[in-house]
Each structure stands twice: as structure tokens, then as C-alpha cells.
Short mmCIF file of C-alpha atoms and ligand atoms in Angstrom, two decimals:
data_model
loop_
_atom_site.label_atom_id
_atom_site.label_comp_id
_atom_site.label_asym_id
_atom_site.label_seq_id
_atom_site.Cartn_x
_atom_site.Cartn_y
_atom_site.Cartn_z
CA UNK A 1 -12.95 10.13 -28.87
CA UNK A 2 -11.74 13.25 -26.97
CA UNK A 3 -10.71 11.18 -24.23
CA UNK A 4 -9.17 8.29 -25.86
CA UNK A 5 -7.01 11.22 -27.92
CA UNK A 6 -5.85 12.86 -24.86
CA UNK A 7 -5.02 9.27 -23.32
CA UNK A 8 -2.78 8.74 -26.61
CA UNK A 9 -1.13 12.26 -26.76
CA UNK A 10 -0.52 11.23 -22.55
CA UNK A 11 0.95 8.52 -23.37
CA UNK A 12 3.20 9.65 -26.15
CA UNK A 13 4.80 12.24 -23.55
CA UNK A 14 5.94 9.27 -21.01
CA UNK A 15 9.13 9.82 -20.72
CA UNK A 16 10.76 7.56 -17.99
CA UNK A 17 14.09 9.97 -18.32
CA UNK A 18 11.85 12.80 -18.13
CA UNK A 19 10.11 11.40 -14.74
CA UNK A 20 13.42 10.62 -13.08
CA UNK A 21 14.46 14.31 -13.48
CA UNK A 22 11.38 14.87 -10.94
CA UNK A 23 13.49 12.63 -8.10
CA UNK A 24 16.84 14.08 -6.67
CA UNK A 25 18.00 11.01 -5.24
CA UNK A 26 17.97 8.83 -8.14
CA UNK A 27 20.79 11.13 -9.66
CA UNK A 28 23.44 10.35 -6.64
CA UNK A 29 25.78 7.32 -7.11
CA UNK A 30 25.83 5.03 -3.98
CA UNK A 31 29.61 3.34 -3.00
CA UNK A 32 30.64 4.57 -6.25
CA UNK A 33 27.90 3.47 -8.75
CA UNK A 34 24.80 4.88 -10.44
CA UNK A 35 22.03 4.42 -7.87
CA UNK A 36 19.68 1.39 -8.91
CA UNK A 37 16.73 1.91 -6.81
CA UNK A 38 14.45 -1.26 -6.80
CA UNK A 39 13.18 -1.43 -3.29
CA UNK A 40 9.83 0.57 -4.48
CA UNK A 41 7.54 -2.12 -2.47
CA UNK A 42 8.96 -1.00 0.76
CA UNK A 43 9.09 2.53 0.08
CA UNK A 44 8.77 5.20 -3.12
CA UNK A 45 11.25 8.10 -3.74
CA UNK A 46 9.85 11.75 -3.57
CA UNK A 47 9.59 14.02 -6.48
CA UNK A 48 10.49 17.29 -6.02
CA UNK A 49 7.29 18.99 -5.70
CA UNK A 50 6.62 16.62 -2.64
CA UNK A 51 9.55 18.10 -1.26
CA UNK A 52 8.98 21.47 -2.07
CA UNK A 53 5.27 21.11 -0.52
CA UNK A 54 6.81 19.82 2.59
CA UNK A 55 9.37 22.75 2.61
CA UNK A 56 7.11 25.01 1.90
CA UNK A 57 4.50 24.55 4.70
CA UNK A 58 7.22 24.72 7.26
CA UNK A 59 8.50 27.88 5.63
CA UNK A 60 5.54 29.54 5.28
CA UNK A 61 2.66 27.80 6.83
CA UNK A 62 3.26 25.79 9.81
CA UNK A 63 0.72 26.29 12.66
CA UNK A 64 -1.67 23.69 14.46
CA UNK A 65 -4.90 23.07 12.86
CA UNK A 66 -8.49 23.43 13.45
CA UNK A 67 -8.56 25.20 16.35
CA UNK A 68 -6.82 27.95 15.39
CA UNK A 69 -8.18 31.63 14.76
CA UNK A 70 -5.10 33.65 13.41
CA UNK A 71 -3.76 33.53 9.52
CA UNK A 72 -1.22 30.68 9.94
CA UNK A 73 -3.59 28.25 11.45
CA UNK A 74 -6.42 29.06 9.03
CA UNK A 75 -3.93 28.36 6.32
CA UNK A 76 -2.53 25.40 7.49
CA UNK A 77 -6.06 23.91 8.10
CA UNK A 78 -6.92 25.06 4.75
CA UNK A 79 -3.96 23.26 2.99
CA UNK A 80 -4.80 19.98 5.47
CA UNK A 81 -8.53 19.57 4.59
CA UNK A 82 -7.59 20.50 0.99
CA UNK A 83 -5.55 17.60 1.02
CA UNK A 84 -8.38 15.46 2.28
CA UNK A 85 -10.09 16.29 -0.85
CA UNK A 86 -7.50 15.40 -3.02
CA UNK A 87 -7.51 12.30 -1.23
CA UNK A 88 -11.19 11.70 -1.45
CA UNK A 89 -10.97 12.55 -5.21
CA UNK A 90 -8.00 9.98 -5.65
CA UNK A 91 -10.20 6.89 -4.59
CA UNK A 92 -13.32 8.61 -5.76
CA UNK A 93 -14.91 8.40 -2.43
CA UNK A 94 -18.18 9.76 -1.93
CA UNK A 95 -17.38 12.57 0.96
CA UNK A 96 -14.75 13.67 3.12
CA UNK A 97 -16.18 12.23 6.17
CA UNK A 98 -14.98 9.06 4.61
CA UNK A 99 -11.28 10.01 4.32
CA UNK A 100 -9.23 9.59 7.91
CA UNK A 101 -5.67 10.37 8.09
CA UNK A 102 -3.69 8.33 10.05
CA UNK A 103 0.09 7.24 10.32
CA UNK A 104 -0.09 4.45 7.67
CA UNK A 105 -1.93 1.31 6.51
CA UNK A 106 -0.64 -0.57 10.17
CA UNK A 107 -2.45 2.47 11.96
CA UNK A 108 -5.67 2.21 9.65
CA UNK A 109 -5.81 -1.50 9.77
CA UNK A 110 -5.27 -1.16 13.52
CA UNK A 111 -8.10 1.33 13.67
CA UNK A 112 -10.54 -1.22 12.03
CA UNK A 113 -9.70 -4.20 14.14
CA UNK A 114 -10.11 -2.18 17.61
CA UNK A 115 -12.97 0.04 16.38
CA UNK A 116 -15.22 -2.46 14.56
CA UNK A 117 -13.79 -5.00 15.98
CA UNK A 118 -14.69 -4.35 19.22
CA UNK A 119 -18.13 -3.31 18.67
CA UNK A 120 -19.03 -6.16 16.09
CA UNK A 121 -17.00 -9.03 17.38
CA UNK A 122 -18.46 -11.66 19.73
CA UNK A 123 -17.24 -15.07 20.61
CA UNK A 124 -17.30 -17.84 17.96
CA UNK A 125 -17.21 -15.19 15.32
CA UNK A 126 -14.83 -15.23 12.52
CA UNK A 127 -12.29 -12.99 10.61
CA UNK A 128 -11.18 -14.03 7.06
CA UNK A 129 -7.68 -12.97 5.70
CA UNK A 130 -5.52 -15.20 3.75
CA UNK A 131 -2.04 -16.51 3.72
CA UNK A 132 -0.45 -13.60 1.16
CA UNK A 133 -1.04 -10.94 4.44
CA UNK A 134 1.23 -8.71 5.44
CA UNK A 135 2.12 -8.85 9.12
CA UNK A 136 -0.23 -5.85 9.95
CA UNK A 137 -3.01 -7.49 8.62
CA UNK A 138 -2.38 -10.44 10.17
CA UNK A 139 -1.55 -9.35 13.80
CA UNK A 140 -3.67 -6.72 14.91
CA UNK A 141 -6.63 -9.30 13.71
CA UNK A 142 -5.09 -11.49 16.03
CA UNK A 143 -5.13 -9.17 18.85
CA UNK A 144 -8.42 -8.41 18.43
CA UNK A 145 -9.51 -12.17 18.26
CA UNK A 146 -7.82 -13.25 21.49
CA UNK A 147 -9.15 -9.96 23.08
CA UNK A 148 -12.92 -11.22 21.91
CA UNK A 149 -12.71 -15.10 21.66
CA UNK A 150 -12.91 -14.97 18.00
CA UNK A 151 -11.01 -17.08 15.17
CA UNK A 152 -9.03 -16.31 11.89
CA UNK A 153 -10.49 -18.24 8.98
CA UNK A 154 -7.32 -18.28 5.95
CA UNK A 155 -7.74 -18.25 2.40
CA UNK A 156 -4.80 -20.63 1.07
CA UNK A 157 -2.87 -19.78 -2.00
CA UNK A 158 -1.61 -22.15 -4.71
CA UNK A 159 2.01 -22.70 -6.25
CA UNK A 160 1.70 -19.72 -8.35
CA UNK A 161 0.56 -17.53 -5.30
CA UNK A 162 -3.19 -16.84 -6.34
CA UNK A 163 -5.86 -17.18 -3.92
CA UNK A 164 -7.67 -20.14 -3.92
CA UNK A 165 -11.22 -18.79 -4.21
CA UNK A 166 -12.85 -22.14 -3.83
CA UNK A 167 -11.71 -22.47 0.08
CA UNK A 168 -13.05 -19.11 0.25
CA UNK A 169 -16.25 -19.94 -0.55
CA UNK A 170 -15.54 -22.85 1.77
CA UNK A 171 -14.89 -20.63 4.95
CA UNK A 172 -17.45 -18.00 4.61
CA UNK A 173 -20.21 -18.31 6.93
CA UNK A 174 -22.74 -16.89 8.84
CA UNK A 175 -20.20 -16.70 11.88
CA UNK A 176 -17.89 -14.30 9.35
CA UNK A 177 -17.90 -10.89 10.54
CA UNK A 178 -15.20 -9.38 8.30
CA UNK A 179 -12.90 -10.44 5.21
CA UNK A 180 -10.02 -8.15 5.44
CA UNK A 181 -7.62 -8.98 1.95
CA UNK A 182 -4.47 -7.20 0.27
CA UNK A 183 -5.10 -6.15 -2.97
CA UNK A 184 -1.59 -6.78 -4.37
CA UNK A 185 0.87 -8.49 -2.79
CA UNK A 186 3.88 -7.02 -1.46
CA UNK A 187 5.99 -10.36 -1.86
CA UNK A 188 4.19 -12.16 -4.45
CA UNK A 189 3.21 -9.16 -6.73
CA UNK A 190 -0.24 -10.96 -6.99
CA UNK A 191 -3.05 -9.07 -7.93
CA UNK A 192 -5.93 -10.42 -6.44
CA UNK A 193 -9.62 -10.28 -7.80
CA UNK A 194 -10.46 -8.33 -5.23
CA UNK A 195 -14.42 -7.13 -6.78
CA UNK A 196 -15.21 -11.28 -6.89
CA UNK A 197 -14.36 -11.20 -3.22
CA UNK A 198 -16.41 -8.34 -2.37
CA UNK A 199 -19.33 -9.31 -4.04
CA UNK A 200 -19.46 -12.95 -2.41
CA UNK A 201 -18.93 -11.16 0.79
CA UNK A 202 -21.48 -8.99 0.38
CA UNK A 203 -24.08 -11.69 -0.22
CA UNK A 204 -23.55 -12.73 2.98
CA UNK A 205 -23.94 -9.08 4.27
CA UNK A 206 -19.97 -8.95 5.44
CA UNK A 207 -18.16 -6.10 4.81
CA UNK A 208 -14.45 -6.52 3.31
CA UNK A 209 -11.31 -4.57 4.39
CA UNK A 210 -8.72 -3.83 1.50
CA UNK A 211 -5.14 -3.39 2.57
CA UNK A 212 -4.09 -1.32 -0.28
CA UNK A 213 -0.74 -0.40 0.42
CA UNK A 214 1.12 -1.65 -2.96
CA UNK A 215 -1.94 -1.49 -5.31
CA UNK A 216 -2.17 2.45 -4.18
CA UNK A 217 0.68 3.29 -6.55
CA UNK A 218 0.49 0.31 -9.25
CA UNK A 219 -3.47 0.71 -10.08
CA UNK A 220 -6.46 3.31 -9.82
CA UNK A 221 -8.60 2.78 -7.42
CA UNK A 222 -12.22 3.63 -7.40
CA UNK A 223 -13.84 2.83 -4.04
CA UNK A 224 -17.47 3.11 -4.92
CA UNK A 225 -16.60 0.82 -8.02
CA UNK A 226 -14.99 -1.74 -5.69
CA UNK A 227 -17.36 -1.27 -3.37
CA UNK A 228 -15.46 -2.09 -0.71
CA UNK A 229 -16.28 -1.10 2.88
CA UNK A 230 -12.60 -0.20 4.36
CA UNK A 231 -9.68 0.37 2.44
CA UNK A 232 -5.99 1.15 4.10
CA UNK A 233 -2.68 2.76 2.45
CA UNK A 234 -0.01 4.32 3.24
CA UNK A 235 1.67 8.07 1.79
CA UNK A 236 5.16 6.91 1.52
CA UNK A 237 4.54 3.99 -1.11
CA UNK A 238 2.53 6.32 -3.11
CA UNK A 239 5.59 8.87 -3.60
CA UNK A 240 4.77 10.56 -0.58
CA UNK A 241 6.00 11.20 3.10
CA UNK A 242 6.55 8.56 5.85
CA UNK A 243 4.34 8.81 8.73
CA UNK A 244 0.68 9.45 6.99
CA UNK A 245 -1.79 7.17 5.78
CA UNK A 246 -5.75 6.87 4.97
CA UNK A 247 -8.18 4.76 6.22
CA UNK A 248 -11.02 4.85 3.89
CA UNK A 249 -14.70 3.83 5.27
CA UNK A 250 -17.88 3.94 4.22
CA UNK A 251 -19.71 6.67 6.03
CA UNK A 252 -22.63 4.22 7.58
CA UNK A 253 -20.48 2.00 9.12
CA UNK A 254 -17.59 4.81 10.13
CA UNK A 255 -20.85 6.57 11.94
CA UNK A 256 -21.63 3.65 14.19
CA UNK A 257 -17.89 2.92 15.03
CA UNK A 258 -16.34 4.28 18.49
CA UNK A 259 -13.49 6.13 18.59
CA UNK A 260 -9.99 4.43 17.96
CA UNK A 261 -7.96 6.69 20.30
CA UNK A 262 -8.72 9.54 22.54
CA UNK A 263 -7.89 12.91 22.95
CA UNK A 264 -7.88 16.41 21.77
CA UNK A 265 -9.32 17.20 18.32
CA UNK A 266 -11.60 14.15 18.45
CA UNK A 267 -13.86 15.22 21.06
CA UNK A 268 -17.19 17.33 20.89
CA UNK A 269 -17.69 18.21 24.15
CA UNK A 270 -15.59 17.10 27.39
CA UNK A 271 -16.82 17.10 31.02
CA UNK A 272 -15.86 14.38 34.10
CA UNK A 273 -19.38 13.14 33.78
CA UNK A 274 -19.58 12.43 29.84
CA UNK A 275 -17.53 13.02 26.63
CA UNK A 276 -19.36 13.35 23.30
CA UNK A 277 -17.25 12.80 20.07
CA UNK A 278 -16.72 14.87 17.47
CA UNK A 279 -18.26 14.54 14.18
CA UNK A 280 -16.34 12.34 11.09
CA UNK A 281 -13.66 12.30 10.06
CA UNK A 282 -12.17 14.17 13.05
CA UNK A 283 -13.99 11.51 15.57
CA UNK A 284 -11.07 8.95 14.64
CA UNK A 285 -8.21 11.80 14.06
CA UNK A 286 -6.83 12.06 17.91
CA UNK A 287 -4.10 14.46 18.80
CA UNK A 288 -2.35 16.58 16.39
CA UNK A 289 -2.37 15.16 12.97
CA UNK A 290 0.80 14.98 10.72
CA UNK A 291 -0.17 18.16 8.85
CA UNK A 292 2.84 18.54 6.78
CA UNK A 293 2.59 14.71 5.87
CA UNK A 294 -1.06 15.11 4.85
CA UNK A 295 -0.14 18.08 2.71
CA UNK A 296 2.88 16.18 1.11
CA UNK A 297 0.47 13.36 0.35
CA UNK A 298 -2.10 15.45 -1.05
CA UNK A 299 0.86 16.62 -3.78
CA UNK A 300 2.00 13.48 -4.37
CA UNK A 301 -1.35 12.69 -5.47
CA UNK A 302 -1.57 15.00 -7.68
CA UNK A 303 1.57 14.46 -9.11
CA UNK A 304 0.71 11.12 -10.03
CA UNK A 305 -2.85 11.93 -11.56
CA UNK A 306 -0.53 14.17 -13.34
CA UNK A 307 1.42 11.72 -14.91
CA UNK A 308 -1.57 9.03 -15.27
CA UNK A 309 -2.16 5.57 -14.70
CA UNK A 310 -3.04 5.19 -18.18
CA UNK A 311 0.87 5.91 -19.03
CA UNK A 312 2.10 4.37 -15.15
CA UNK A 313 0.39 0.66 -16.05
CA UNK A 314 2.16 0.11 -19.35
CA UNK A 315 5.01 1.14 -18.41
CA UNK A 316 5.27 -1.00 -15.29
CA UNK A 317 3.43 -3.78 -17.06
CA UNK A 318 6.72 -3.35 -19.62
CA UNK A 319 9.32 -3.67 -16.92
CA UNK A 320 8.21 -6.27 -15.50
CA UNK A 321 7.65 -9.02 -18.46
CA UNK A 322 11.13 -7.53 -19.43
CA UNK A 323 12.32 -8.16 -15.83
CA UNK A 324 10.42 -11.54 -15.39
CA UNK A 325 11.93 -12.80 -18.74
CA UNK A 326 15.33 -11.69 -18.33
CA UNK A 327 15.49 -13.51 -14.89
CA UNK A 328 14.33 -16.54 -15.51
CA UNK A 329 17.51 -17.28 -17.78
CA UNK A 330 19.89 -16.97 -14.71
CA UNK A 331 20.73 -20.22 -13.93
CA UNK A 332 19.78 -21.63 -10.66
CA UNK A 333 17.26 -18.67 -9.99
CA UNK A 334 13.59 -19.12 -9.10
CA UNK A 335 10.79 -16.81 -9.02
CA UNK A 336 8.33 -17.08 -6.27
CA UNK A 337 4.98 -15.95 -7.16
CA UNK A 338 3.88 -16.60 -10.66
CA UNK A 339 -0.04 -15.44 -10.68
CA UNK A 340 -1.38 -14.55 -13.76
CA UNK A 341 -2.24 -10.88 -12.79
CA UNK A 342 0.72 -9.41 -11.08
CA UNK A 343 1.69 -5.63 -10.48
CA UNK A 344 5.43 -4.38 -9.83
CA UNK A 345 7.34 -6.73 -7.69
CA UNK A 346 9.40 -9.99 -8.31
CA UNK A 347 10.48 -12.35 -5.78
CA UNK A 348 13.15 -15.08 -6.40
CA UNK A 349 15.97 -17.27 -4.82
CA UNK A 350 18.81 -18.92 -5.61
CA UNK A 351 18.98 -22.98 -5.00
CA UNK A 352 22.33 -22.35 -2.80
CA UNK A 353 22.91 -18.59 -1.92
CA UNK A 354 21.01 -16.87 1.12
CA UNK A 355 19.03 -13.78 -0.54
CA UNK A 356 20.64 -11.66 1.94
CA UNK A 357 24.20 -12.39 0.53
CA UNK A 358 22.10 -11.75 -2.76
CA UNK A 359 21.46 -8.25 -1.70
CA UNK A 360 24.72 -7.22 0.22
CA UNK A 361 26.40 -7.99 -3.32
CA UNK A 362 23.74 -6.42 -5.33
CA UNK A 363 24.54 -3.35 -3.14
CA UNK A 364 28.16 -3.08 -3.96
CA UNK A 365 26.63 -2.71 -7.25
CA UNK A 366 24.96 0.35 -6.66
CA UNK A 367 21.55 -1.83 -6.73
CA UNK A 368 19.14 -1.49 -3.85
CA UNK A 369 16.84 -4.47 -3.53
CA UNK A 370 14.98 -6.24 -0.54
CA UNK A 371 15.86 -9.74 0.94
CA UNK A 372 13.58 -11.38 3.91
CA UNK A 373 10.30 -12.75 4.64
CA UNK A 374 8.66 -8.79 3.47
CA UNK A 375 6.72 -9.09 6.69
CA UNK A 376 5.03 -12.05 5.28
CA UNK A 377 6.46 -15.31 6.96
CA UNK A 378 3.06 -17.53 6.05
CA UNK A 379 4.19 -16.79 2.65
CA UNK A 380 7.65 -17.97 3.48
CA UNK A 381 6.40 -20.99 5.10
CA UNK A 382 3.77 -21.38 2.31
CA UNK A 383 6.90 -21.85 -0.19
CA UNK A 384 8.98 -23.51 2.06
CA UNK A 385 11.48 -20.96 2.25
CA UNK A 386 13.16 -18.56 4.54
CA UNK A 387 13.65 -15.37 2.59
CA UNK A 388 13.33 -14.25 -0.93
CA UNK A 389 15.24 -11.27 -3.08
CA UNK A 390 12.54 -8.61 -3.91
CA UNK A 391 12.85 -6.58 -6.76
CA UNK A 392 9.90 -4.15 -7.25
CA UNK A 393 9.50 -1.22 -9.65
CA UNK A 394 7.82 2.27 -9.66
CA UNK A 395 7.02 4.73 -12.57
CA UNK A 396 10.83 5.92 -12.82
CA UNK A 397 12.46 2.52 -13.07
CA UNK A 398 14.06 2.03 -16.76
CA UNK A 399 14.74 -1.34 -18.57
CA UNK A 400 18.69 -0.24 -17.95
CA UNK A 401 18.39 -0.78 -14.73
CA UNK A 402 16.79 -3.98 -15.13
CA UNK A 403 19.76 -5.31 -16.91
CA UNK A 404 22.10 -3.53 -14.03
CA UNK A 405 20.46 -6.04 -12.05
CA UNK A 406 20.51 -9.23 -14.43
CA UNK A 407 24.38 -8.34 -14.93
CA UNK A 408 24.66 -8.14 -11.12
CA UNK A 409 23.13 -11.56 -10.37
CA UNK A 410 24.86 -12.94 -12.85
CA UNK A 411 28.15 -11.88 -11.42
CA UNK A 412 26.62 -13.07 -7.96
CA UNK A 413 26.27 -16.68 -8.93
CA UNK A 414 29.97 -16.75 -10.86
CA UNK A 415 31.07 -15.58 -7.49
CA UNK A 416 29.20 -18.61 -5.54
CA UNK A 417 29.72 -21.22 -7.67
N1 PLP B 501 0.30 -4.33 3.63
C1 PLP B 501 1.27 -4.35 2.58
C2 PLP B 501 0.86 -4.91 1.83
C3 PLP B 501 2.55 -3.93 2.69
O1 PLP B 501 3.51 -3.98 1.50
C4 PLP B 501 2.86 -2.87 3.44
C5 PLP B 501 4.41 -2.35 3.90
O2 PLP B 501 4.90 -2.99 3.21
C6 PLP B 501 2.23 -2.54 5.11
C7 PLP B 501 0.91 -3.62 4.67
C8 PLP B 501 2.33 -1.80 5.98
O3 PLP B 501 2.30 -0.38 5.25
P1 PLP B 501 2.70 0.48 6.63
O4 PLP B 501 4.16 0.28 7.53
O5 PLP B 501 3.44 1.60 6.15
O6 PLP B 501 1.94 0.70 7.47
#
């Protein structure tokens, strides 16, 4: 009862204009127009608390971590490790040992491909991914598959942009060594039924990696509830800095995996005869970490928690529904990706106007969208198109911004008539 009250109070206190105040970049004019930033799937903007945390770190704590005995080093270490605890709590991992700081989703997936892949793949083994993966969840698997003479199997998607799960059931077998799947598609917006995929894979004893690059800022993530074995995300997609990301892995799996990179911090003892490795999570954090990035990410997670997904989800769903309905009314516009469950992303094309022309035209109106293949070329091939225009929403977007987008698109169709 109390919990419910809390949610109602919080919901009432979600005022998008107040949230926008936290993001200084949103106040600027672009080409003389108010900035309408709807390219959040590429990266999100940063709230003042994150900018202050970065500023404060370099002004008062900058030092190298873990090895120092002096005051600043201890302060930097404490802040960096506190950030690790924040990540652990944010995704409900069991232990800090399961939280590895990386440069981002791409590095996290490569870590699993090289470390887990090298250790577990043999000739003829298979890795399952899907048609809607970002290139960073395709290419690392191609590289390791080529090295180990293993093969990729692909879950296809239907015309709505949803995974065809019956096909997944046909390709999974005792040869499968890992399933690596995107949670929320960055080019279609589809939210995949990851719980179902995980339980089907686990029935064969196969671990599952979730690419949560997009999911992390749209949906609450509970790795214990999901029971995923690995999960990757980037700080910059969840209102944190670039150059920092997370690999979550179950401790039992990480323990068995060899280091991904060698260098300082990841060792226990080095001699020319033999090197022994540091314990988790440091075994996978060779060299000086992005200390400030980790601290900034921790602050970003605090910020998101203070707003609450119970507020973010209804607001973003409202935006998505409103935008979808409005865009459908525009002549010649076709939406790519109409899954029943979607988050934050609308991809669209026009019959006779190239997406890059649309993007350039919108830019003159101060509207920032993304055009291209969005690092998902197999999705473009599936829909027989070269590129899409993509509008993607975050918690600070408004219906007024969607109106600006829609009006600008109507002008585009007039100009190109
Ligand atoms: N996976 C998905 C679904 C993404 O959207 C992205 C980035 O757009 C990535 C992976 C790669 O993220 P990063 O470039 O931060 O490593």
C-alpha cells in the first residue's frame, strides 16, 4: 500500500519540463532554432549532476586507483568502487565481482567473444544471434567463429520486426555454445521476449548474453530475475559519459574465463616464468580504467533511479504512441518495425525521398534524428531498404518536439513533391 502511494506521488511529480532543466544542452539554439534532440538511441544527453561529478572528480580527486597509498588515490578508488556498487544495485547483480568496467557495449561483447569464446568453442560449434543485432553483436562472433571454425546461426525476424521464435527452437541444439541477443533493437525498437529465450536456452544448458545497450535506459533490468548469464551496456546511452560501459557476468562463468587483455591491475604476480591473475572483477580490467567515466556512470544511474522507471516508462510510451499515430498520417511515410512490444524508437522511410535528405532537411529545423543503417545492415537487407530515418526518445522529450518533427516532415514532403 505504502509502495503504491509512493509510486503515485512520484508519478505526479514527473514533470518533463522540470527534467529538461537538468540537461543544459537542451536549452541551446541550433541553426537559430530550438534544439529538438530525438537521436537518443545514438547517445543520450547528460544531466548537470553527471557533468558536476566529472568536474568534481578532476578538480578534487584525480589520481590513479587501486595501487596508491596516498589520500587522493584512496579517494578516487573509493569513488570508483562505489560506482561499481551502484551498477551492481541498479541491475540487481549478486556481487560487485560480477560487474566489469569496459569501454562500452562493444568491448563487453568482444570480451565475452574472446574470453568465453576462445575457451568454450570448438570446430563445428554454433553461436545463435538474430537478424536484428547491432554489428557489435555480429562481428565479434564472426571473428571468433572464423578462428575456432565455429558457425553462426541466425534467428530470423517477421515483417513486423519481431523474432520468429519457432525458428529459434529449430536451430538451437547441443552444438549451440552461446545465445547472444539484443534486448531492445536500436533500429526497430522491438523489445524481445528475452525471458522466454533465456529459459529455452537454459533448458539445453546454454548461456545467454543480452545486449542491453538500448534496454538499459528504457526498462528496469534485474539480472537475477532475467537469469541472463552475461549482459552488456554502455554508459553513454543511459545519461552517463562515453568511453565507459559494463559487462555483467555470472560469477561462476567469469571465474572460469581467462583474461581478455593483459597488463597492469589484472595481475596478482608477474614473473618471466609465470603470471597469476587478479581476482574478479579486476582480472578483466587491464590498465588504468576510465575512472572518471565510472564515477559519472554511477551518478547517472543515481539520477535515473531518482526519476524512476515507473515514471519514465509511461512517459516514453506516451511519446512513442503519439509519434507513431502522427507519423502514420504523413503521406508516403512507412514505419519500419511495428512490433507489438516496442520501446523508444521509430524508424521510417519515404517512398521517394532518401533518408539522408530527410535528415539534412530536419537539421535546418533544429531537429536531430539519425539516418542510415544504424549499424544493423542485416535489418536493412531484411526490409529491402538501404537506410531509414530514426527518431528515438528519452525521458526529457516532449509531445511538442514530436509536433515539431511532424511539421518538419510535412514540409519535407512538400519540398520533394
Ligand atoms: N548494441 C546496440 C543495440 C546499440 O544500440 C549499440 C549502439 O548504438 C551498441 C550495441 C554499441 O554500443 P557502443 O558503441 O556504445 O559500444
